[in-house]
PDB file of C-alpha atoms in Angstrom:
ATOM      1  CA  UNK Y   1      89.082 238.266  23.767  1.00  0.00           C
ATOM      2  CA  UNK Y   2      87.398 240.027  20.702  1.00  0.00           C
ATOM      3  CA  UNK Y   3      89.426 238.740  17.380  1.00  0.00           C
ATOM      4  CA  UNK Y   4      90.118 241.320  15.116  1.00  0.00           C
ATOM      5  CA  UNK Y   5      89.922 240.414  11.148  1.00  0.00           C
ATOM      6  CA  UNK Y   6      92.393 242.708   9.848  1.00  0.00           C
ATOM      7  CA  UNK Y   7      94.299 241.399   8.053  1.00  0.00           C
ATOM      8  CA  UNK Y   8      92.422 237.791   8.650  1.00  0.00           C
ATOM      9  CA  UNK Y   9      92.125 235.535   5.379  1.00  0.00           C
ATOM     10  CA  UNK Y  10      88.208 234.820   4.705  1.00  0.00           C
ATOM     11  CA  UNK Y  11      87.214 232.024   2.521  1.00  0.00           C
ATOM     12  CA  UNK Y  12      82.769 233.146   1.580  1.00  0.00           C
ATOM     13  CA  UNK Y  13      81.264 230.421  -0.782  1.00  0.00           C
ATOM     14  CA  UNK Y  14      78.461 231.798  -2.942  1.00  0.00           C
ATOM     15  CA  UNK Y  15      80.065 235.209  -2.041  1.00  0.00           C
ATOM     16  CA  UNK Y  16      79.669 237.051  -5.521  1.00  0.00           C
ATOM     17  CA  UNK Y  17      76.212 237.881  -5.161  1.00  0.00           C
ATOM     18  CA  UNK Y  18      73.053 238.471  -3.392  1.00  0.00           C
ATOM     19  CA  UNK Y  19      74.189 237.758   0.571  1.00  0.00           C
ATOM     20  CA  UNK Y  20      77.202 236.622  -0.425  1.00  0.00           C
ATOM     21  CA  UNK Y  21      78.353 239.831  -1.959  1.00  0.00           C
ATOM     22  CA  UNK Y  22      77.514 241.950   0.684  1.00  0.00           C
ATOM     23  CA  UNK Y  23      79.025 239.471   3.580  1.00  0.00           C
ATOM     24  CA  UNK Y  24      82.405 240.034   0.876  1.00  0.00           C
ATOM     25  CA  UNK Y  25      82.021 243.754   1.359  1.00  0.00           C
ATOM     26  CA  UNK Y  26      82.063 243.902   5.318  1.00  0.00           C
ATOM     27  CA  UNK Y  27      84.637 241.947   6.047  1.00  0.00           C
ATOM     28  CA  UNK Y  28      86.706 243.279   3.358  1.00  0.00           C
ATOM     29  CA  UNK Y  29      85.721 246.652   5.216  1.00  0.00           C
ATOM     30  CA  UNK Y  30      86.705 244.862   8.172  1.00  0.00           C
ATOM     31  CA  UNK Y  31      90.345 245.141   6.399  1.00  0.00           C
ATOM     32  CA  UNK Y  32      90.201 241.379   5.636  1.00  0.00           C
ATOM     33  CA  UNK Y  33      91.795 239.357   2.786  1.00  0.00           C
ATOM     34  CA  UNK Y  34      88.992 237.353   0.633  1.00  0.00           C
ATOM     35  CA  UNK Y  35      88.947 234.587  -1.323  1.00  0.00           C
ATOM     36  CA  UNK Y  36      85.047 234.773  -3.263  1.00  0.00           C
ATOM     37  CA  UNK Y  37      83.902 231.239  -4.397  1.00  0.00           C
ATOM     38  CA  UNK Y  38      81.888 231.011  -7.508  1.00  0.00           C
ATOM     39  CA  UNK Y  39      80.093 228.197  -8.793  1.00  0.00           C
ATOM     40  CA  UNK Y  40      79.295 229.170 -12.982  1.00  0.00           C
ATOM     41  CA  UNK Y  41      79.548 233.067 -13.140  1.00  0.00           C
ATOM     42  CA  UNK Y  42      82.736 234.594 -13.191  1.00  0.00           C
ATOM     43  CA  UNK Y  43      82.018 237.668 -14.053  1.00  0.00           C
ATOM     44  CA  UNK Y  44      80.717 239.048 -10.784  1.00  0.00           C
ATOM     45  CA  UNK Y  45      83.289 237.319  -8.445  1.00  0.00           C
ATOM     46  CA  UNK Y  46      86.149 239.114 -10.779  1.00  0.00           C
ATOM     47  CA  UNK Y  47      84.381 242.887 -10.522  1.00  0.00           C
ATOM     48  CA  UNK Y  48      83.441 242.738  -6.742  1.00  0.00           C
ATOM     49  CA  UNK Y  49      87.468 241.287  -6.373  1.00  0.00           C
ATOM     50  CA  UNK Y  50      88.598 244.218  -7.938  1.00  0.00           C
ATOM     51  CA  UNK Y  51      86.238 246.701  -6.346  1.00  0.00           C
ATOM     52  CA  UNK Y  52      86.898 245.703  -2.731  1.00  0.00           C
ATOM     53  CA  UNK Y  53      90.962 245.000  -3.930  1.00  0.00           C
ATOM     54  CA  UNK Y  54      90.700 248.877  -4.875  1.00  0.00           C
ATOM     55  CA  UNK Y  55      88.287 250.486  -1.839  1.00  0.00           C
ATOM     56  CA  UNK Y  56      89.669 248.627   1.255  1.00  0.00           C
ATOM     57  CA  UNK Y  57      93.425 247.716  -0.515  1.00  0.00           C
ATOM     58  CA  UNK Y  58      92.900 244.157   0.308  1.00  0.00           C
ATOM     59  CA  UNK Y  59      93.751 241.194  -1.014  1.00  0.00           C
ATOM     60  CA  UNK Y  60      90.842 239.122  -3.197  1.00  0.00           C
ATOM     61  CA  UNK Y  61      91.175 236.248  -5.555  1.00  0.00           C
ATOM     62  CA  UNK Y  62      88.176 234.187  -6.882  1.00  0.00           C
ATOM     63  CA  UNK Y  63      87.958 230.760  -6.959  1.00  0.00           C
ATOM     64  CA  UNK Y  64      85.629 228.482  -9.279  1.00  0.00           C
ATOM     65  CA  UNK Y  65      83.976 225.941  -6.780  1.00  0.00           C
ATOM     66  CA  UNK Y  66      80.386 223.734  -7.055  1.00  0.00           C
ATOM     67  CA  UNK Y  67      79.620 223.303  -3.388  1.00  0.00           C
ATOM     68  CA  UNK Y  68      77.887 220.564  -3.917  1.00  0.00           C
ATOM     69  CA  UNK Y  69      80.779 218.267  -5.005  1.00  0.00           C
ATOM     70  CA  UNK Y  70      82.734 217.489  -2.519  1.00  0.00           C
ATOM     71  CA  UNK Y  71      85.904 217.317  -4.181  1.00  0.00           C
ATOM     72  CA  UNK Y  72      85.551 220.803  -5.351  1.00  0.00           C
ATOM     73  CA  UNK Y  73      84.825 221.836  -1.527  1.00  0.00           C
ATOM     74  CA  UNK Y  74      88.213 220.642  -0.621  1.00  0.00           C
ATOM     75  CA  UNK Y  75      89.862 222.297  -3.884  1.00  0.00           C
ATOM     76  CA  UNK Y  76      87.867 225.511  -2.790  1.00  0.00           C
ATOM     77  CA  UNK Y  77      89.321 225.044   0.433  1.00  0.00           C
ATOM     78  CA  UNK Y  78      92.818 224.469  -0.640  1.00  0.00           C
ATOM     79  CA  UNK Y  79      93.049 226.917  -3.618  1.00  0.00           C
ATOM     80  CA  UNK Y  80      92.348 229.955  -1.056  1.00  0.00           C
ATOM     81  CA  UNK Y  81      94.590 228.834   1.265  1.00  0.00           C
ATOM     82  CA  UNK Y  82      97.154 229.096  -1.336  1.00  0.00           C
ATOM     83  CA  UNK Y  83      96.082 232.334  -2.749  1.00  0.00           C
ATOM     84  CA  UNK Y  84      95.619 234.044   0.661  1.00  0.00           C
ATOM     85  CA  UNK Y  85      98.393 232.239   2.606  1.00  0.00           C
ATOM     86  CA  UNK Y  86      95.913 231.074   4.693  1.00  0.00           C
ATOM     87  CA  UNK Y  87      92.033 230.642   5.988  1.00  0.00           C
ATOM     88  CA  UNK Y  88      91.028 231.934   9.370  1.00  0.00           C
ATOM     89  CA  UNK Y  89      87.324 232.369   8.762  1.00  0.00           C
ATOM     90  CA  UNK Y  90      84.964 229.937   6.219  1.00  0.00           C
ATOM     91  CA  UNK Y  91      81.782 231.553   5.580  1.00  0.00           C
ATOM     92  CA  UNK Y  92      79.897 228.637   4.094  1.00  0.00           C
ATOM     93  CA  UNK Y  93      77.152 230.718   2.084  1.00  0.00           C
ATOM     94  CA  UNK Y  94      76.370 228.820  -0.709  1.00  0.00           C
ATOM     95  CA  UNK Y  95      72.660 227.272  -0.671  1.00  0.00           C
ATOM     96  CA  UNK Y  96      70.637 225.314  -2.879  1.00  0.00           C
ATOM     97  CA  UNK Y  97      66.421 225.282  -3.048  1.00  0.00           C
ATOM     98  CA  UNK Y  98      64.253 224.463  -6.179  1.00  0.00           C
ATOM     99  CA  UNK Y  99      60.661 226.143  -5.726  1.00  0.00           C
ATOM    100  CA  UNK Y 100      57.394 223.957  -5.128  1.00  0.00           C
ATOM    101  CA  UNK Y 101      54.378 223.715  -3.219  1.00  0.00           C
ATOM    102  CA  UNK Y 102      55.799 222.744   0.238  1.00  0.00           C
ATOM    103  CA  UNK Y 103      52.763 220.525   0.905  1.00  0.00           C
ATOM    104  CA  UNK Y 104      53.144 218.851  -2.412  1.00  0.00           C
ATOM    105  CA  UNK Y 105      55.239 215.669  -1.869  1.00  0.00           C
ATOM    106  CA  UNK Y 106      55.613 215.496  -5.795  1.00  0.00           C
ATOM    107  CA  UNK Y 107      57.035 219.210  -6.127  1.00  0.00           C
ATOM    108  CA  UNK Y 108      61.101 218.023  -6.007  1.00  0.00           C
ATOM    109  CA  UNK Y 109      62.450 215.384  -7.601  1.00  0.00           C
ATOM    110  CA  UNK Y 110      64.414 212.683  -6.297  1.00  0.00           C
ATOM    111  CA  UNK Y 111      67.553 214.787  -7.747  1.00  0.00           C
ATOM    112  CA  UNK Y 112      66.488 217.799  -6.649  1.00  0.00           C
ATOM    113  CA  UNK Y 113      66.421 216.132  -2.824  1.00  0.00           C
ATOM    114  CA  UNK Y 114      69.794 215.002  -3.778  1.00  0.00           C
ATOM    115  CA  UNK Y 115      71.186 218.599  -4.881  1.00  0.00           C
ATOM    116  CA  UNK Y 116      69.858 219.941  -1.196  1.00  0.00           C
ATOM    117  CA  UNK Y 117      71.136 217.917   0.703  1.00  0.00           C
ATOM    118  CA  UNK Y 118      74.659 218.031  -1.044  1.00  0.00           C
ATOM    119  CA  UNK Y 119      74.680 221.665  -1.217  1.00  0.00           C
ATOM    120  CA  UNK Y 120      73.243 222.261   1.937  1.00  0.00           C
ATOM    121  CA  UNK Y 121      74.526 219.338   4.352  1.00  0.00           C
ATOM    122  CA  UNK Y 122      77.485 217.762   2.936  1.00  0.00           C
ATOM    123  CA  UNK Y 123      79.108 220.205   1.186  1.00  0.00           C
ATOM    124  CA  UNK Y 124      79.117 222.135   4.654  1.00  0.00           C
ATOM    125  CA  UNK Y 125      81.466 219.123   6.091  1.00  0.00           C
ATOM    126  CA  UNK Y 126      83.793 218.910   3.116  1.00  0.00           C
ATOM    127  CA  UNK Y 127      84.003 221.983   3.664  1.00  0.00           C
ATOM    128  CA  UNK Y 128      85.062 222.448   7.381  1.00  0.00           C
ATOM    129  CA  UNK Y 129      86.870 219.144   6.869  1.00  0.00           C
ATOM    130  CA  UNK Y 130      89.368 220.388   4.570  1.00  0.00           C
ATOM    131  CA  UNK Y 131      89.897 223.734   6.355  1.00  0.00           C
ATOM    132  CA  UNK Y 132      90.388 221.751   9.601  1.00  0.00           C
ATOM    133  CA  UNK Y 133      93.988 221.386   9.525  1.00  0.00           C
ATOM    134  CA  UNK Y 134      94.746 225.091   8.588  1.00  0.00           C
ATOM    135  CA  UNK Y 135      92.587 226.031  11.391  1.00  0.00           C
ATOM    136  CA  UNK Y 136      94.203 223.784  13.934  1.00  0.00           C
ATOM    137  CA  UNK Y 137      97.545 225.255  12.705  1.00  0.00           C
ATOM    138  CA  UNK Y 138      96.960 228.565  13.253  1.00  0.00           C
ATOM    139  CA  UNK Y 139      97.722 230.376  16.622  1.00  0.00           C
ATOM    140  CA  UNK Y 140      94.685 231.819  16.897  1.00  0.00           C
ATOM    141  CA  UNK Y 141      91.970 229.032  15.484  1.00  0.00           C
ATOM    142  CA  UNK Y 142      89.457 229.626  12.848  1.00  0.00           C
ATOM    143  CA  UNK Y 143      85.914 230.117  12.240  1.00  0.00           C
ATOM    144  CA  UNK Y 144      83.070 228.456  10.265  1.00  0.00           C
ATOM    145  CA  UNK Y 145      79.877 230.147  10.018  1.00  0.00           C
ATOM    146  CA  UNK Y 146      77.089 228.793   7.882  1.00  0.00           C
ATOM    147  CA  UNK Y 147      74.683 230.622   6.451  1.00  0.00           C
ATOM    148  CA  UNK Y 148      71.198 228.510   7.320  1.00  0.00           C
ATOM    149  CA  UNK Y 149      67.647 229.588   7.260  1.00  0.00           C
ATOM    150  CA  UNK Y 150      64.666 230.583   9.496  1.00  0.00           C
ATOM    151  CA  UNK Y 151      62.934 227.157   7.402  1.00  0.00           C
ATOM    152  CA  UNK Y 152      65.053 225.386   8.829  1.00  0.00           C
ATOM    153  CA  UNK Y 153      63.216 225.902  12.191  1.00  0.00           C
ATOM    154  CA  UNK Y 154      59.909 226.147  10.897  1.00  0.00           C
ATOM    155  CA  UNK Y 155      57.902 224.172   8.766  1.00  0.00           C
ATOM    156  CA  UNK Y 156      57.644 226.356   5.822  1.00  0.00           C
ATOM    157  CA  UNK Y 157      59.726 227.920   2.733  1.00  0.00           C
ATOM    158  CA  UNK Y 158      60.503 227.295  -0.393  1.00  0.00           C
ATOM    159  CA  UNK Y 159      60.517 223.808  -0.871  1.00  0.00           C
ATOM    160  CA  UNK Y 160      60.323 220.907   1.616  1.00  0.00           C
ATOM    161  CA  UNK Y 161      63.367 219.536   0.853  1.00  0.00           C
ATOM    162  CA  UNK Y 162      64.959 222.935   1.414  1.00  0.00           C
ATOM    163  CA  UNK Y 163      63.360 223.048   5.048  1.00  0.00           C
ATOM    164  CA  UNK Y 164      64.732 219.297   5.944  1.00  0.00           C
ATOM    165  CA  UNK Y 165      68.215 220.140   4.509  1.00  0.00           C
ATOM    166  CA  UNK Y 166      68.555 223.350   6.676  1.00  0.00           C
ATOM    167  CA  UNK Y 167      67.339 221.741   9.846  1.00  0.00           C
ATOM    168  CA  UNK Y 168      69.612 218.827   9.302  1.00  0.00           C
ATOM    169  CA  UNK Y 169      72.339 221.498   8.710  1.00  0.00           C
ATOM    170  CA  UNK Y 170      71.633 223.134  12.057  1.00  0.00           C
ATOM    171  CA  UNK Y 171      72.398 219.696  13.721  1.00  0.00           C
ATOM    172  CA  UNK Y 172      75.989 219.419  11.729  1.00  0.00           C
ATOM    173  CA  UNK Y 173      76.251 222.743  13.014  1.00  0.00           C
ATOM    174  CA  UNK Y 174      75.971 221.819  16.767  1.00  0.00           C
ATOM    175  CA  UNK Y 175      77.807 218.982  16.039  1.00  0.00           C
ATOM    176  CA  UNK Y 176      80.636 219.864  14.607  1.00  0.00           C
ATOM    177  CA  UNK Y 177      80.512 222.636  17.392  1.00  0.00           C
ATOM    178  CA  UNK Y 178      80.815 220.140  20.088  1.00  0.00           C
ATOM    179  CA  UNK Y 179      83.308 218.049  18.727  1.00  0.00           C
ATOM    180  CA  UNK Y 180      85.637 220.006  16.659  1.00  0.00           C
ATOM    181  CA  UNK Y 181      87.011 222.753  19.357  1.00  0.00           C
ATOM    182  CA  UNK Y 182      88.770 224.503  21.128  1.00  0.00           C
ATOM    183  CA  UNK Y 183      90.122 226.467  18.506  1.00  0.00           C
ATOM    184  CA  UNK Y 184      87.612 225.598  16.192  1.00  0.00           C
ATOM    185  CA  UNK Y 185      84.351 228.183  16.056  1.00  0.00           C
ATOM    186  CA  UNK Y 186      81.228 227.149  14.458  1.00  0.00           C
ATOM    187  CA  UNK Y 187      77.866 229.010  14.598  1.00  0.00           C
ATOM    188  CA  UNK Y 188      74.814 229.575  12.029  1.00  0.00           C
ATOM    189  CA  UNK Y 189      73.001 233.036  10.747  1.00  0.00           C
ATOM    190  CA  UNK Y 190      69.549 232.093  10.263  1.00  0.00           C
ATOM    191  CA  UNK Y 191      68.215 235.157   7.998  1.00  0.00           C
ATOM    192  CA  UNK Y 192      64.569 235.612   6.923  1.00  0.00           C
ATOM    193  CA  UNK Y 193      63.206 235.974   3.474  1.00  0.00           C
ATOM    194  CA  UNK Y 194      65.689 238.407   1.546  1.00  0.00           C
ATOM    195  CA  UNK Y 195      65.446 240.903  -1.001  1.00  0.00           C
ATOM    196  CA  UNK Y 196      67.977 238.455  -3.295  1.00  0.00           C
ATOM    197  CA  UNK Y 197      67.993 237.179  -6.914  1.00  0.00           C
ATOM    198  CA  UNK Y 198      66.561 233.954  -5.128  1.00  0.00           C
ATOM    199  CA  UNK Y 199      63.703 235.851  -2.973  1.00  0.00           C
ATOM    200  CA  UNK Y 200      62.765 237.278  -5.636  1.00  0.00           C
ATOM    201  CA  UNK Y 201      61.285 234.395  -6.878  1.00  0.00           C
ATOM    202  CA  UNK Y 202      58.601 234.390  -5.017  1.00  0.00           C
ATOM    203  CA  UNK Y 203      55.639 236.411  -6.208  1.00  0.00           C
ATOM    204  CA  UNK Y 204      54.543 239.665  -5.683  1.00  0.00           C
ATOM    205  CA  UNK Y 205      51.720 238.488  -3.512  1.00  0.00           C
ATOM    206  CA  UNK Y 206      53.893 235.727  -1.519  1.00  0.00           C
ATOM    207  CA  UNK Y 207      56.334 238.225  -0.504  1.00  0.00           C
ATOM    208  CA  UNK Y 208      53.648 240.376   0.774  1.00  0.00           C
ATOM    209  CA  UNK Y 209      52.125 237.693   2.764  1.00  0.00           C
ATOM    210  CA  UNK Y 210      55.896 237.172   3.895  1.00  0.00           C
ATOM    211  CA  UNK Y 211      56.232 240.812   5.098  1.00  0.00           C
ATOM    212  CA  UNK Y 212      52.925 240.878   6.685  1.00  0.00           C
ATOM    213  CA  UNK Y 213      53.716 237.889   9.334  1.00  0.00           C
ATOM    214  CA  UNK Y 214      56.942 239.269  10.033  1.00  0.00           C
ATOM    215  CA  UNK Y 215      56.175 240.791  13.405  1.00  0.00           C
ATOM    216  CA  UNK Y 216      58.774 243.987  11.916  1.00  0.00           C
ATOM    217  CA  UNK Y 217      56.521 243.735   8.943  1.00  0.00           C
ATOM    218  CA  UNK Y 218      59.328 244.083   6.494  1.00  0.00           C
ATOM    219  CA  UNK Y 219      61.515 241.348   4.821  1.00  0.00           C
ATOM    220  CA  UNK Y 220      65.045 240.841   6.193  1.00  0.00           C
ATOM    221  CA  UNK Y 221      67.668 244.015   5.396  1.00  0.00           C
ATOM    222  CA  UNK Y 222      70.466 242.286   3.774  1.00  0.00           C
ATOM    223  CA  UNK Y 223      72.979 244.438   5.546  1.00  0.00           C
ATOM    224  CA  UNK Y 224      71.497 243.708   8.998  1.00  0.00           C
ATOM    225  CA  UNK Y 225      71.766 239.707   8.497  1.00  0.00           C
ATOM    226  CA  UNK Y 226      75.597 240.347   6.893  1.00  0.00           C
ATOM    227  CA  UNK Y 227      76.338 242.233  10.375  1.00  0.00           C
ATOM    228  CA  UNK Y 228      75.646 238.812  11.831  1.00  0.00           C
ATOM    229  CA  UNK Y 229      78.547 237.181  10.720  1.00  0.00           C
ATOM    230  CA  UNK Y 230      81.035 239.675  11.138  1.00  0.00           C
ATOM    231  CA  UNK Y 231      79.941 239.513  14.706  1.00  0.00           C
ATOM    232  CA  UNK Y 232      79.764 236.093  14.841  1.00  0.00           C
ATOM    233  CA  UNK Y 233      83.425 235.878  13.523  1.00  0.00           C
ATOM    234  CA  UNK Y 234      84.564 239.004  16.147  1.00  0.00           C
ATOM    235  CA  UNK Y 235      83.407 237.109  18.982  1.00  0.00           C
ATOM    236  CA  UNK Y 236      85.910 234.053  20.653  1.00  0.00           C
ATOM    237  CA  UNK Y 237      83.139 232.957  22.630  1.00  0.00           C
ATOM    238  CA  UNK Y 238      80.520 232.053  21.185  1.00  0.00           C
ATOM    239  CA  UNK Y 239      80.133 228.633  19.413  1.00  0.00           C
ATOM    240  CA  UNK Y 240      77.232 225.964  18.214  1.00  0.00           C
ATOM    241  CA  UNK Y 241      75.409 228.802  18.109  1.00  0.00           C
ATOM    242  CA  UNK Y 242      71.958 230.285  15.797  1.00  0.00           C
ATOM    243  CA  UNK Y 243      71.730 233.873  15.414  1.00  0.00           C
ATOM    244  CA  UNK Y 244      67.958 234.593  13.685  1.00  0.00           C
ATOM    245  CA  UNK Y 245      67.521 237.748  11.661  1.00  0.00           C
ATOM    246  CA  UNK Y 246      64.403 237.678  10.202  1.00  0.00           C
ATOM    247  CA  UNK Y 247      62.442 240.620  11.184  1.00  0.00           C
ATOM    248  CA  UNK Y 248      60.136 238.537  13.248  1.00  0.00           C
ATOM    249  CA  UNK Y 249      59.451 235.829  11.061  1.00  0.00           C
ATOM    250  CA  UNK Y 250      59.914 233.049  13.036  1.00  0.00           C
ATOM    251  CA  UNK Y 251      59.424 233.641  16.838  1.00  0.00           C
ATOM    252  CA  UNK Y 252      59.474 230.679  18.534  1.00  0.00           C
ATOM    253  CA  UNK Y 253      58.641 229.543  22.458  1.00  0.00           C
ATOM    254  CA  UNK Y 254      61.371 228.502  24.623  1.00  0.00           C
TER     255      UNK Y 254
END
């Protein structure tokens, strides 16, 4: 049956800005609790806590976290299930890309690799791993939904080692999906290029070249691809799954 988050404790990594923020916004629309990780700026996580605490009179606490150390992911973890009283959906937003040539094999270095992959693989399973147990525990399960990326099914983006990291991330997904149920939800948003702080790195004349292959011609409407998840979270039956909002970026065969 559809699962209803008011009143539902949400955990969003990287949820003080860009995506992030506005994923923090629905669901606290929704009439859900949030707990808004942070990695170095505090100062947004504490002014979008009070702005949602005083528009949708829920609960929001911010929590310092690096997503890519997996002892933080489990103090993340921990620290909002204190604060809230509880977790009942993990948005795992928070991402990690350095720019380069995607041909050029030289354009990352090896700890550059290294930060992907720990932002963007294994700080995803710290950080299902330590909300496992609350999830388990509660009457009604939990979910985890990841926010991925449309590179990670194409071969393409803003670095290589961003592409590999968010294809390998899909496969933990479906993984974890298989193995970690019944009342254990996990599912992916795959969004397009977006009109973020990190988008707009690109250049003027990349992100035109980005628009113009989108079949919608358009980059990705941040509110559209932040619908995703609250449906993905809504729905109790749907699980190992990749939603793709991208405007047509990415339209592949069957």
């Amino acid at each position: 049956m559809p699962y209803d988050l008011k009143s539902r404790n949400v955990l969003i990594t990287g949820g003080s800005r860009g995506l992030g923020a506005v994923i923090t916004r629905l669901f606290a629309s929704e009439g859900a609790n949030i707990a808004i990780n942070y990695v170095s700026a505090r100062a947004p996580a504490d002014s979008l806590a009070a702005d949602i605490s005083k528009e949708y009179g829920v609960k929001a606490i911010v929590v310092q976290a690096d997503c890519g150390n997996l002892a933080d992911c489990a103090r993340c973890v921990q620290e909002a299930v204190e604060g809230l009283g509880g977790i009942d959906v993990l948005v795992g937003n928070a991402g990690w890309t350095q720019f380069g040539t995607f041909a050029d094999l030289d354009a990352l270095t090896e700890e550059e690799w290294d930060k992907c992959w720990a932002v963007n693989v294994k700080g995803q399973h710290a950080l299902l791993r330590a909300a496992l147990p609350t999830f388990n525990a509660n009457p009604d399960g939990g979910a985890f939904i990841m926010t991925s990326s449309v590179a990670g099914v194409s071969q393409g983006g803003s670095s290589m080692a961003y592409a590999i990291t968010k294809a390998a991330q899909l496969h933990l997904m479906k993984c974890l999906a298989s193995t970690q149920g019944p009342k254990v939800r996990v599912n992916a948003v795959l969004p397009g290029l977006l009109m973020t702080e990190w988008g707009l790195k690109y250049s003027p004349e990349m992100i035109k070249s980005i628009e113009d292959r989108a079949a919608l011609k358009m980059a990705t409407d941040l509110v559209d691809c932040a619908n995703a998840f609250i449906m993905l979270a809504k729905n109790s039956s749907m699980t190992g799954q990749k939603i793709q909002v991208d405007a047509g970026l990415v339209i592949s065969s069957p």
